[in-house]
mmCIF file of C-alpha atoms in Angstrom:
data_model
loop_
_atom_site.group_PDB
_atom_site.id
_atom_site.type_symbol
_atom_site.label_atom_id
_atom_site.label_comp_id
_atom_site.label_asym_id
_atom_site.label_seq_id
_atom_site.Cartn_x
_atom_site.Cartn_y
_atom_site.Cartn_z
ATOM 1 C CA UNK I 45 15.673 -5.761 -16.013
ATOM 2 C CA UNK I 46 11.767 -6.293 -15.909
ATOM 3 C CA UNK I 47 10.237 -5.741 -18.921
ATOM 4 C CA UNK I 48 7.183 -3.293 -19.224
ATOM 5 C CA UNK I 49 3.888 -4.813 -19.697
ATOM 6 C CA UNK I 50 4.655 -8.838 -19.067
ATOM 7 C CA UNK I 51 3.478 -10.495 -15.742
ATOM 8 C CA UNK I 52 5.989 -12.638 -14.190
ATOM 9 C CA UNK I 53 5.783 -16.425 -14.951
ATOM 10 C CA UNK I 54 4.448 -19.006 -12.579
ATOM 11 C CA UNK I 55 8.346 -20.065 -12.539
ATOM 12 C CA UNK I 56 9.602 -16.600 -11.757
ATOM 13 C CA UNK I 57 6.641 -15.864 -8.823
ATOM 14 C CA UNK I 58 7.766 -19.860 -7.100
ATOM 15 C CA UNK I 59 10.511 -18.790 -7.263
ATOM 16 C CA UNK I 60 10.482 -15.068 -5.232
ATOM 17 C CA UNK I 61 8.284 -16.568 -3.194
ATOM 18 C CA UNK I 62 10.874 -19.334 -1.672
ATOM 19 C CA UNK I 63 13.178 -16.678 -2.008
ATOM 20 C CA UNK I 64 11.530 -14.518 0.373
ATOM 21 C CA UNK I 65 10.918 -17.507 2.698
ATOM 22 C CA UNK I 66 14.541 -18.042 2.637
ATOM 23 C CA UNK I 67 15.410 -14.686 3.669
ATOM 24 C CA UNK I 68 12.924 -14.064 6.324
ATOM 25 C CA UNK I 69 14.014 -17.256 7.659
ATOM 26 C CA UNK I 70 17.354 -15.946 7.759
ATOM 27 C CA UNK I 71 16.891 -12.541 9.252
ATOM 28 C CA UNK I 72 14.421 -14.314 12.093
ATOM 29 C CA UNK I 73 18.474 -16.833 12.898
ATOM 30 C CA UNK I 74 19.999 -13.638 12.142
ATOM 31 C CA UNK I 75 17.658 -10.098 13.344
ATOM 32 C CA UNK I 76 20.933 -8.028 12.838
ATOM 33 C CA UNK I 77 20.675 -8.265 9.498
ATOM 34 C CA UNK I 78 20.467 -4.826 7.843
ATOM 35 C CA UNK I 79 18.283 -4.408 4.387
ATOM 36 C CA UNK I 80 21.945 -3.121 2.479
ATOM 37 C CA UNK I 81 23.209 -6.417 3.392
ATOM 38 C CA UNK I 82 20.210 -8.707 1.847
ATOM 39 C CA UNK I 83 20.116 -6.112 -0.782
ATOM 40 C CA UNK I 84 24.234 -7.150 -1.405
ATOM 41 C CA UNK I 85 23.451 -10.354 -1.038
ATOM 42 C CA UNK I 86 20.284 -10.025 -4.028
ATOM 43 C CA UNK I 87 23.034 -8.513 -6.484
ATOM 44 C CA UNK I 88 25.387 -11.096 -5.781
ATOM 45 C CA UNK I 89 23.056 -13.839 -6.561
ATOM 46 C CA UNK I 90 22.068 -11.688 -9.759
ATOM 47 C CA UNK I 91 25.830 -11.101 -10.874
ATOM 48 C CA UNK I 92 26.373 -15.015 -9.846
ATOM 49 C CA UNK I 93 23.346 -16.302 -12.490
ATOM 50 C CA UNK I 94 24.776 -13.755 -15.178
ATOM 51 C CA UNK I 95 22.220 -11.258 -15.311
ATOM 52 C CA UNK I 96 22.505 -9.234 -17.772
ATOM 53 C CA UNK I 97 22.350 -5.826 -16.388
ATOM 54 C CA UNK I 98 24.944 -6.881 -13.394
ATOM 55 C CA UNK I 99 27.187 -7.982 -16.644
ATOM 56 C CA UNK I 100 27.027 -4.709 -18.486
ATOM 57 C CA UNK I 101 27.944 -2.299 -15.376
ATOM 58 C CA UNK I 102 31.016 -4.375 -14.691
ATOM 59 C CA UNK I 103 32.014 -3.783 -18.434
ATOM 60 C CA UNK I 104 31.487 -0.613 -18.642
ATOM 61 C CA UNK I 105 33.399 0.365 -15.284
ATOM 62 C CA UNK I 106 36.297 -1.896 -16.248
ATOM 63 C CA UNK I 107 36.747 0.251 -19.678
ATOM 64 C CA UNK I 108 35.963 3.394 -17.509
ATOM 65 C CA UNK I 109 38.828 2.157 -15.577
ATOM 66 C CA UNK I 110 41.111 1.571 -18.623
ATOM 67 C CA UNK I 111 40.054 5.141 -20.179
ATOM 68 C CA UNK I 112 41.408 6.466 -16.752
ATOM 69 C CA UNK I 113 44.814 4.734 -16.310
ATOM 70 C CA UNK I 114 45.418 5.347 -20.250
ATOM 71 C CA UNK I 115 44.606 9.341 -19.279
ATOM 72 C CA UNK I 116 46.879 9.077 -16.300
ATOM 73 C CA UNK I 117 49.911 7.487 -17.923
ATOM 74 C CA UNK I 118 49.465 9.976 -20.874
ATOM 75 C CA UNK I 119 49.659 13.097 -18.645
ATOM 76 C CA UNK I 120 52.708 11.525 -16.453
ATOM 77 C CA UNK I 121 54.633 10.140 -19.393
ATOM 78 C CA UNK I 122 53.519 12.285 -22.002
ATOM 79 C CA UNK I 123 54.456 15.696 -19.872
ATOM 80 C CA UNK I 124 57.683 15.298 -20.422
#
């Protein structure tokens, strides 16, 4: 996440900006390229470099996950 109210650093504009020449670069090799797929490929290299927010989802759907199989066993084994 971005916080409100803070430019980005010199660092953080280099490096979006060599990022975007690597991707235009790749869609010119590549002009089938869809915007889901770079958008994919953005998350990926965000949940690669730990963001934090990337982090957090994947928690919270892996206890969603365990919430639901605990339901599930309860009503099949429980039921009887």
């Amino acid at each position: 996440m971005i916080p409100v109210g803070f430019p980005p650093s010199r660092r953080a504009r280099e490096l979006a900006h060599d990022l975007f020449r690597v991707v235009r670069e790749f869609r010119a090799l590549h002009p089938d390229m869809t915007d889901a797929e770079i958008r994919h490929a953005l998350r990926i290299i965000e949940m690669e470099a730990g963001g934090n927010y990337t982090r957090n989802v994947m928690i919270a759907l892996y206890i969603v996950t365990l919430l639901l199989l605990a339901g599930v066993f309860y009503l099949l084994l429980g039921s009887e």
